[in-house]
mmCIF file of C-alpha atoms in Angstrom:
data_model
loop_
_atom_site.group_PDB
_atom_site.id
_atom_site.type_symbol
_atom_site.label_atom_id
_atom_site.label_comp_id
_atom_site.label_asym_id
_atom_site.label_seq_id
_atom_site.Cartn_x
_atom_site.Cartn_y
_atom_site.Cartn_z
ATOM 1 C CA UNK A 1 -30.144 59.093 97.232
ATOM 2 C CA UNK A 2 -26.490 59.830 98.047
ATOM 3 C CA UNK A 3 -24.114 57.437 99.791
ATOM 4 C CA UNK A 4 -24.243 59.686 102.865
ATOM 5 C CA UNK A 5 -27.903 58.764 103.312
ATOM 6 C CA UNK A 6 -27.417 55.020 103.814
ATOM 7 C CA UNK A 7 -25.090 52.498 105.449
ATOM 8 C CA UNK A 8 -25.430 48.911 104.252
ATOM 9 C CA UNK A 9 -23.698 45.829 105.644
ATOM 10 C CA UNK A 10 -22.669 43.097 103.245
ATOM 11 C CA UNK A 11 -25.219 40.330 103.586
ATOM 12 C CA UNK A 12 -24.126 36.845 104.599
ATOM 13 C CA UNK A 13 -26.987 35.090 102.834
ATOM 14 C CA UNK A 14 -25.957 34.512 99.212
ATOM 15 C CA UNK A 15 -28.715 35.288 96.695
ATOM 16 C CA UNK A 16 -27.481 34.080 93.264
ATOM 17 C CA UNK A 17 -29.773 36.489 91.420
ATOM 18 C CA UNK A 18 -32.927 38.473 92.035
ATOM 19 C CA UNK A 19 -35.913 39.081 89.783
ATOM 20 C CA UNK A 20 -38.840 41.351 90.479
ATOM 21 C CA UNK A 21 -42.293 41.344 88.938
ATOM 22 C CA UNK A 22 -43.641 44.493 87.290
ATOM 23 C CA UNK A 23 -45.239 46.785 89.846
ATOM 24 C CA UNK A 24 -43.617 45.043 92.817
ATOM 25 C CA UNK A 25 -43.090 47.394 95.757
ATOM 26 C CA UNK A 26 -39.422 48.053 96.599
ATOM 27 C CA UNK A 27 -40.256 48.281 100.296
ATOM 28 C CA UNK A 28 -41.618 44.728 100.138
ATOM 29 C CA UNK A 29 -38.476 43.554 98.321
ATOM 30 C CA UNK A 30 -36.215 45.024 101.031
ATOM 31 C CA UNK A 31 -38.427 43.403 103.675
ATOM 32 C CA UNK A 32 -38.118 39.954 102.083
ATOM 33 C CA UNK A 33 -34.350 40.287 101.624
ATOM 34 C CA UNK A 34 -33.991 41.320 105.267
ATOM 35 C CA UNK A 35 -36.115 38.404 106.480
ATOM 36 C CA UNK A 36 -34.010 35.952 104.448
ATOM 37 C CA UNK A 37 -30.852 37.380 106.033
ATOM 38 C CA UNK A 38 -32.416 37.604 109.514
ATOM 39 C CA UNK A 39 -31.014 41.105 109.576
ATOM 40 C CA UNK A 40 -32.422 44.585 110.138
ATOM 41 C CA UNK A 41 -33.291 47.375 107.714
ATOM 42 C CA UNK A 42 -34.321 50.629 109.351
ATOM 43 C CA UNK A 43 -34.026 54.405 109.417
ATOM 44 C CA UNK A 44 -32.061 55.674 112.409
ATOM 45 C CA UNK A 45 -32.465 58.796 114.533
ATOM 46 C CA UNK A 46 -30.444 60.844 112.033
ATOM 47 C CA UNK A 47 -32.602 59.796 109.082
ATOM 48 C CA UNK A 48 -29.987 57.453 107.625
ATOM 49 C CA UNK A 49 -31.130 54.132 106.154
ATOM 50 C CA UNK A 50 -29.199 51.197 107.582
ATOM 51 C CA UNK A 51 -29.020 47.496 106.808
ATOM 52 C CA UNK A 52 -27.437 45.183 109.375
ATOM 53 C CA UNK A 53 -26.690 41.524 108.621
ATOM 54 C CA UNK A 54 -27.459 38.673 111.012
ATOM 55 C CA UNK A 55 -24.089 38.856 112.801
ATOM 56 C CA UNK A 56 -23.710 42.598 113.266
ATOM 57 C CA UNK A 57 -24.831 42.583 116.923
ATOM 58 C CA UNK A 58 -22.099 40.121 117.898
ATOM 59 C CA UNK A 59 -19.164 42.210 116.695
ATOM 60 C CA UNK A 60 -17.509 45.340 118.044
ATOM 61 C CA UNK A 61 -18.748 47.917 118.938
ATOM 62 C CA UNK A 62 -22.301 46.504 118.946
ATOM 63 C CA UNK A 63 -21.533 43.763 121.487
ATOM 64 C CA UNK A 64 -20.484 46.324 124.102
ATOM 65 C CA UNK A 65 -23.062 47.399 126.688
ATOM 66 C CA UNK A 66 -23.969 51.024 126.070
ATOM 67 C CA UNK A 67 -25.947 51.518 129.288
ATOM 68 C CA UNK A 68 -26.736 49.795 132.573
ATOM 69 C CA UNK A 69 -30.365 50.403 133.529
ATOM 70 C CA UNK A 70 -30.688 50.520 137.298
ATOM 71 C CA UNK A 71 -33.695 49.211 139.167
ATOM 72 C CA UNK A 72 -34.493 52.714 140.412
ATOM 73 C CA UNK A 73 -34.803 53.968 136.817
ATOM 74 C CA UNK A 74 -37.526 51.460 135.938
ATOM 75 C CA UNK A 75 -41.051 52.803 136.502
ATOM 76 C CA UNK A 76 -42.848 49.634 135.414
ATOM 77 C CA UNK A 77 -42.185 46.284 133.737
ATOM 78 C CA UNK A 78 -44.733 44.057 132.097
ATOM 79 C CA UNK A 79 -44.882 40.492 133.278
ATOM 80 C CA UNK A 80 -43.471 38.101 130.641
ATOM 81 C CA UNK A 81 -46.168 36.601 128.433
ATOM 82 C CA UNK A 82 -46.347 33.947 125.754
ATOM 83 C CA UNK A 83 -47.788 36.318 123.108
ATOM 84 C CA UNK A 84 -44.513 36.477 121.176
ATOM 85 C CA UNK A 85 -43.553 32.826 121.426
ATOM 86 C CA UNK A 86 -42.465 30.959 118.303
ATOM 87 C CA UNK A 87 -41.524 27.360 118.990
ATOM 88 C CA UNK A 88 -42.196 25.839 115.572
ATOM 89 C CA UNK A 89 -40.676 27.270 112.383
ATOM 90 C CA UNK A 90 -41.464 26.208 108.827
ATOM 91 C CA UNK A 91 -39.506 27.678 105.911
ATOM 92 C CA UNK A 92 -40.359 27.196 102.250
ATOM 93 C CA UNK A 93 -38.504 28.381 99.174
ATOM 94 C CA UNK A 94 -38.275 27.691 95.457
ATOM 95 C CA UNK A 95 -34.717 27.162 94.241
ATOM 96 C CA UNK A 96 -33.843 28.737 90.886
ATOM 97 C CA UNK A 97 -30.815 27.803 88.788
ATOM 98 C CA UNK A 98 -29.279 29.387 85.703
ATOM 99 C CA UNK A 99 -29.962 27.448 82.502
ATOM 100 C CA UNK A 100 -27.894 27.178 79.284
ATOM 101 C CA UNK A 101 -28.768 29.254 76.215
ATOM 102 C CA UNK A 102 -32.135 28.138 74.859
ATOM 103 C CA UNK A 103 -35.139 29.328 72.878
ATOM 104 C CA UNK A 104 -37.376 31.390 75.134
ATOM 105 C CA UNK A 105 -39.825 32.776 72.579
ATOM 106 C CA UNK A 106 -41.136 31.849 69.128
ATOM 107 C CA UNK A 107 -43.649 33.924 67.187
ATOM 108 C CA UNK A 108 -46.878 31.882 67.047
ATOM 109 C CA UNK A 109 -47.975 30.370 63.745
ATOM 110 C CA UNK A 110 -50.155 32.673 61.584
ATOM 111 C CA UNK A 111 -49.008 35.648 63.671
ATOM 112 C CA UNK A 112 -47.019 38.516 62.161
ATOM 113 C CA UNK A 113 -45.530 41.813 63.267
ATOM 114 C CA UNK A 114 -46.414 44.698 60.941
ATOM 115 C CA UNK A 115 -43.707 47.321 60.454
ATOM 116 C CA UNK A 116 -44.909 50.421 58.543
ATOM 117 C CA UNK A 117 -42.861 51.871 55.675
ATOM 118 C CA UNK A 118 -39.851 53.970 56.773
ATOM 119 C CA UNK A 119 -40.936 53.661 60.373
ATOM 120 C CA UNK A 120 -40.581 51.623 63.558
ATOM 121 C CA UNK A 121 -42.831 49.650 65.834
ATOM 122 C CA UNK A 122 -42.178 48.610 69.445
ATOM 123 C CA UNK A 123 -43.314 45.271 70.838
ATOM 124 C CA UNK A 124 -43.254 43.700 74.299
ATOM 125 C CA UNK A 125 -42.599 39.960 74.570
ATOM 126 C CA UNK A 126 -43.487 37.914 77.641
ATOM 127 C CA UNK A 127 -41.421 34.932 78.834
ATOM 128 C CA UNK A 128 -42.303 32.004 81.071
ATOM 129 C CA UNK A 129 -39.189 32.199 83.280
ATOM 130 C CA UNK A 130 -37.019 35.054 84.594
ATOM 131 C CA UNK A 131 -34.478 36.115 81.966
ATOM 132 C CA UNK A 132 -30.851 36.550 83.027
ATOM 133 C CA UNK A 133 -29.443 37.264 79.568
ATOM 134 C CA UNK A 134 -31.126 37.769 76.196
ATOM 135 C CA UNK A 135 -29.601 37.398 72.732
ATOM 136 C CA UNK A 136 -31.091 40.077 70.453
ATOM 137 C CA UNK A 137 -32.447 38.599 67.192
ATOM 138 C CA UNK A 138 -30.617 39.435 63.953
ATOM 139 C CA UNK A 139 -31.318 38.722 60.294
ATOM 140 C CA UNK A 140 -28.824 35.855 60.158
ATOM 141 C CA UNK A 141 -28.635 34.834 63.792
ATOM 142 C CA UNK A 142 -27.970 31.218 64.723
ATOM 143 C CA UNK A 143 -30.077 31.196 67.892
ATOM 144 C CA UNK A 144 -32.018 34.470 67.779
ATOM 145 C CA UNK A 145 -33.293 35.499 64.364
ATOM 146 C CA UNK A 146 -36.200 36.871 62.353
ATOM 147 C CA UNK A 147 -37.516 36.612 58.783
ATOM 148 C CA UNK A 148 -39.473 39.391 57.044
ATOM 149 C CA UNK A 149 -41.618 39.374 53.911
ATOM 150 C CA UNK A 150 -43.597 41.754 51.702
ATOM 151 C CA UNK A 151 -46.679 39.529 52.134
ATOM 152 C CA UNK A 152 -48.395 38.850 55.466
ATOM 153 C CA UNK A 153 -48.668 35.127 54.674
ATOM 154 C CA UNK A 154 -44.960 34.911 53.784
ATOM 155 C CA UNK A 155 -45.518 34.184 50.082
ATOM 156 C CA UNK A 156 -44.037 37.470 48.841
ATOM 157 C CA UNK A 157 -40.465 38.654 48.551
ATOM 158 C CA UNK A 158 -37.972 38.121 51.383
ATOM 159 C CA UNK A 159 -37.045 41.578 52.712
ATOM 160 C CA UNK A 160 -35.355 40.535 55.929
ATOM 161 C CA UNK A 161 -32.388 42.787 55.205
ATOM 162 C CA UNK A 162 -34.638 45.867 55.418
ATOM 163 C CA UNK A 163 -35.468 45.216 59.084
ATOM 164 C CA UNK A 164 -33.271 45.894 62.105
ATOM 165 C CA UNK A 165 -34.151 44.931 65.668
ATOM 166 C CA UNK A 166 -33.056 46.877 68.735
ATOM 167 C CA UNK A 167 -33.425 45.639 72.295
ATOM 168 C CA UNK A 168 -34.875 48.574 74.266
ATOM 169 C CA UNK A 169 -34.845 46.748 77.586
ATOM 170 C CA UNK A 170 -34.882 43.303 79.189
ATOM 171 C CA UNK A 171 -36.970 42.910 82.328
ATOM 172 C CA UNK A 172 -37.624 40.029 84.725
ATOM 173 C CA UNK A 173 -39.990 38.123 82.461
ATOM 174 C CA UNK A 174 -40.290 40.354 79.400
ATOM 175 C CA UNK A 175 -38.378 42.375 76.832
ATOM 176 C CA UNK A 176 -39.156 45.376 74.666
ATOM 177 C CA UNK A 177 -37.880 45.210 71.066
ATOM 178 C CA UNK A 178 -38.009 47.866 68.361
ATOM 179 C CA UNK A 179 -38.447 46.794 64.716
ATOM 180 C CA UNK A 180 -37.240 49.414 62.208
ATOM 181 C CA UNK A 181 -38.158 49.302 58.512
ATOM 182 C CA UNK A 182 -35.712 51.044 56.150
ATOM 183 C CA UNK A 183 -37.805 50.467 53.016
ATOM 184 C CA UNK A 184 -40.627 52.512 51.456
ATOM 185 C CA UNK A 185 -43.126 49.653 51.798
ATOM 186 C CA UNK A 186 -44.868 47.956 54.710
ATOM 187 C CA UNK A 187 -43.048 44.822 55.838
ATOM 188 C CA UNK A 188 -44.289 41.842 57.824
ATOM 189 C CA UNK A 189 -42.097 39.913 60.255
ATOM 190 C CA UNK A 190 -43.352 36.358 59.755
ATOM 191 C CA UNK A 191 -40.843 34.458 61.897
ATOM 192 C CA UNK A 192 -39.165 35.459 65.130
ATOM 193 C CA UNK A 193 -37.098 33.333 67.505
ATOM 194 C CA UNK A 194 -35.554 34.771 70.667
ATOM 195 C CA UNK A 195 -32.940 32.904 72.709
ATOM 196 C CA UNK A 196 -31.544 33.616 76.129
ATOM 197 C CA UNK A 197 -30.483 32.250 79.497
ATOM 198 C CA UNK A 198 -33.231 31.917 82.063
ATOM 199 C CA UNK A 199 -33.532 30.883 85.701
ATOM 200 C CA UNK A 200 -35.797 27.878 86.242
ATOM 201 C CA UNK A 201 -37.343 26.517 89.400
ATOM 202 C CA UNK A 202 -35.388 23.254 89.703
ATOM 203 C CA UNK A 203 -36.238 22.217 93.279
ATOM 204 C CA UNK A 204 -37.959 23.330 96.465
ATOM 205 C CA UNK A 205 -36.793 23.759 100.057
ATOM 206 C CA UNK A 206 -38.912 22.802 103.045
ATOM 207 C CA UNK A 207 -37.482 22.988 106.568
ATOM 208 C CA UNK A 208 -39.388 22.340 109.786
ATOM 209 C CA UNK A 209 -37.759 22.735 113.203
ATOM 210 C CA UNK A 210 -39.154 23.122 116.697
ATOM 211 C CA UNK A 211 -38.125 23.660 120.308
ATOM 212 C CA UNK A 212 -39.510 20.576 122.040
ATOM 213 C CA UNK A 213 -39.362 21.958 125.577
ATOM 214 C CA UNK A 214 -41.204 25.120 124.535
ATOM 215 C CA UNK A 215 -43.852 23.120 122.673
ATOM 216 C CA UNK A 216 -44.377 21.038 125.816
ATOM 217 C CA UNK A 217 -44.768 24.166 127.944
ATOM 218 C CA UNK A 218 -46.851 26.342 125.615
ATOM 219 C CA UNK A 219 -48.216 24.046 122.874
ATOM 220 C CA UNK A 220 -47.283 24.647 119.248
ATOM 221 C CA UNK A 221 -46.924 28.293 118.298
ATOM 222 C CA UNK A 222 -45.820 28.312 114.703
ATOM 223 C CA UNK A 223 -44.250 30.742 112.272
ATOM 224 C CA UNK A 224 -44.181 30.112 108.519
ATOM 225 C CA UNK A 225 -41.786 31.894 106.160
ATOM 226 C CA UNK A 226 -42.148 31.643 102.387
ATOM 227 C CA UNK A 227 -39.133 33.387 100.903
ATOM 228 C CA UNK A 228 -37.422 32.720 97.571
ATOM 229 C CA UNK A 229 -34.328 34.665 98.607
ATOM 230 C CA UNK A 230 -33.434 31.605 100.689
ATOM 231 C CA UNK A 231 -31.676 29.364 98.168
ATOM 232 C CA UNK A 232 -29.844 26.936 100.437
ATOM 233 C CA UNK A 233 -31.270 24.304 102.799
ATOM 234 C CA UNK A 234 -28.493 24.674 105.369
ATOM 235 C CA UNK A 235 -29.201 28.413 105.484
ATOM 236 C CA UNK A 236 -32.902 27.682 106.037
ATOM 237 C CA UNK A 237 -32.030 25.345 108.927
ATOM 238 C CA UNK A 238 -29.725 27.936 110.479
ATOM 239 C CA UNK A 239 -32.354 30.670 110.095
ATOM 240 C CA UNK A 240 -35.065 28.564 111.727
ATOM 241 C CA UNK A 241 -32.785 27.837 114.681
ATOM 242 C CA UNK A 242 -31.991 31.524 115.181
ATOM 243 C CA UNK A 243 -35.713 32.330 115.260
ATOM 244 C CA UNK A 244 -36.301 29.584 117.821
ATOM 245 C CA UNK A 245 -33.380 30.804 119.937
ATOM 246 C CA UNK A 246 -34.857 34.300 120.059
ATOM 247 C CA UNK A 247 -38.563 33.601 120.484
ATOM 248 C CA UNK A 248 -39.217 30.179 122.026
ATOM 249 C CA UNK A 249 -38.715 31.435 125.607
ATOM 250 C CA UNK A 250 -41.466 33.420 127.340
ATOM 251 C CA UNK A 251 -38.897 35.682 129.006
ATOM 252 C CA UNK A 252 -36.957 36.568 125.842
ATOM 253 C CA UNK A 253 -39.004 39.722 125.187
ATOM 254 C CA UNK A 254 -39.658 42.319 127.871
ATOM 255 C CA UNK A 255 -41.404 45.686 127.827
ATOM 256 C CA UNK A 256 -40.394 48.269 130.412
ATOM 257 C CA UNK A 257 -41.023 51.952 131.097
ATOM 258 C CA UNK A 258 -38.039 53.921 132.388
ATOM 259 C CA UNK A 259 -37.162 57.442 133.349
ATOM 260 C CA UNK A 260 -35.770 58.659 130.052
ATOM 261 C CA UNK A 261 -32.147 58.135 129.098
ATOM 262 C CA UNK A 262 -31.998 60.468 126.055
ATOM 263 C CA UNK A 263 -28.795 59.001 124.630
ATOM 264 C CA UNK A 264 -30.346 55.536 124.165
ATOM 265 C CA UNK A 265 -30.692 54.541 120.521
ATOM 266 C CA UNK A 266 -32.481 51.811 118.628
ATOM 267 C CA UNK A 267 -30.619 48.462 118.859
ATOM 268 C CA UNK A 268 -28.370 49.584 121.712
ATOM 269 C CA UNK A 269 -27.217 46.761 123.978
ATOM 270 C CA UNK A 270 -28.131 47.433 127.603
ATOM 271 C CA UNK A 271 -27.786 45.584 130.887
ATOM 272 C CA UNK A 272 -30.795 45.221 133.183
ATOM 273 C CA UNK A 273 -31.328 42.804 136.069
ATOM 274 C CA UNK A 274 -27.995 41.149 135.328
ATOM 275 C CA UNK A 275 -28.922 40.217 131.752
ATOM 276 C CA UNK A 276 -28.166 41.666 128.338
ATOM 277 C CA UNK A 277 -30.971 43.137 126.229
ATOM 278 C CA UNK A 278 -31.157 44.636 122.754
ATOM 279 C CA UNK A 279 -33.510 47.625 122.314
ATOM 280 C CA UNK A 280 -35.925 46.876 119.488
ATOM 281 C CA UNK A 281 -38.365 49.732 120.002
ATOM 282 C CA UNK A 282 -38.254 53.100 121.760
ATOM 283 C CA UNK A 283 -41.247 55.304 122.415
ATOM 284 C CA UNK A 284 -40.626 58.561 124.254
ATOM 285 C CA UNK A 285 -43.491 60.365 126.006
ATOM 286 C CA UNK A 286 -44.188 63.007 128.634
ATOM 287 C CA UNK A 287 -45.974 61.608 131.661
ATOM 288 C CA UNK A 288 -47.886 63.908 134.035
ATOM 289 C CA UNK A 289 -46.406 62.311 137.147
ATOM 290 C CA UNK A 290 -43.055 60.914 135.979
ATOM 291 C CA UNK A 291 -41.997 63.479 133.383
ATOM 292 C CA UNK A 292 -39.948 62.414 130.364
ATOM 293 C CA UNK A 293 -40.206 58.616 130.080
ATOM 294 C CA UNK A 294 -39.312 55.942 127.536
ATOM 295 C CA UNK A 295 -41.178 52.764 126.743
ATOM 296 C CA UNK A 296 -38.658 50.127 125.646
ATOM 297 C CA UNK A 297 -39.217 46.786 123.948
ATOM 298 C CA UNK A 298 -36.255 44.556 124.727
ATOM 299 C CA UNK A 299 -35.033 41.265 123.286
ATOM 300 C CA UNK A 300 -32.789 39.244 125.577
ATOM 301 C CA UNK A 301 -29.395 38.602 124.056
ATOM 302 C CA UNK A 302 -26.422 36.395 124.776
ATOM 303 C CA UNK A 303 -23.286 38.160 123.578
ATOM 304 C CA UNK A 304 -21.401 35.773 121.303
ATOM 305 C CA UNK A 305 -17.857 36.018 119.966
ATOM 306 C CA UNK A 306 -17.436 34.140 116.691
ATOM 307 C CA UNK A 307 -14.436 32.039 115.724
ATOM 308 C CA UNK A 308 -11.863 34.002 113.700
ATOM 309 C CA UNK A 309 -9.021 32.340 111.811
ATOM 310 C CA UNK A 310 -5.662 33.454 113.128
ATOM 311 C CA UNK A 311 -7.184 34.948 116.288
ATOM 312 C CA UNK A 312 -9.383 32.324 117.953
ATOM 313 C CA UNK A 313 -8.001 29.073 119.338
ATOM 314 C CA UNK A 314 -9.201 25.513 118.847
ATOM 315 C CA UNK A 315 -11.070 24.422 121.969
ATOM 316 C CA UNK A 316 -11.642 28.051 123.044
ATOM 317 C CA UNK A 317 -14.945 29.751 123.828
ATOM 318 C CA UNK A 318 -15.512 31.385 120.425
ATOM 319 C CA UNK A 319 -18.514 30.013 118.509
ATOM 320 C CA UNK A 320 -18.891 28.957 114.891
ATOM 321 C CA UNK A 321 -20.959 31.620 113.108
ATOM 322 C CA UNK A 322 -24.508 30.554 112.110
#
């Protein structure tokens, strides 16, 4: 994929490091990263992939109304419902922190690695925690090392110098090593210690926030987010509040059918009935009686200008960014 095929904002949420399990779907990874940011990842009308961070809609040119939808252009509008309401948000995450260099693997007792004469053998090694850096074992290593012998039980001649180890790849929780035997006899690796720096789960985040007035009006309507790309409790609190701001009001989402305005695009800011709305879905159809129409899903927005050092003034109307 060339750079012309995507446009990615810099995220505001700081993810210290990411690790992905074998076979994990990349689409799911992008989805989880986007949820943690409270951003948007989508493919636009031109086929370009775009990522927008949580503040993109409140900066120029995205905070400028692209179109005013007149009453006469609206064919129908659904009555507001409480189907979309979220008035209770719970966020959970496991916090991972980088650890100092330590032993992450030791060859089990009575276990050996057989390396045929004048040949190589590849081995995968599994680790308990995600590996950020691995020290390849050497014959005389202080932290990562191996010992080889002519006998499987280690009672023969030490032939460690005839073995070399090559790291073929370090993955989230595993590594692939190649053992090469330069001698004309089969050799047994009887000891192997691998050291590295791993990320360990050191604490957990749990945040629970609600909109009391919405709970009173509609009872509890909860949303739970389990996302390990959220590594900061203040970020989790901010994220939960943004979700409540957007979805705790029954009138925050509106679906309307209009006589088509072809230039409208996904996420355009429009004005309708004296309020600002962001387009979150467009479906264009041909109607037998009305012709070319568009079904729009709208999220009500309040255009916010964030405080900028050197531009904004203390006591002004600009807001502190979430």
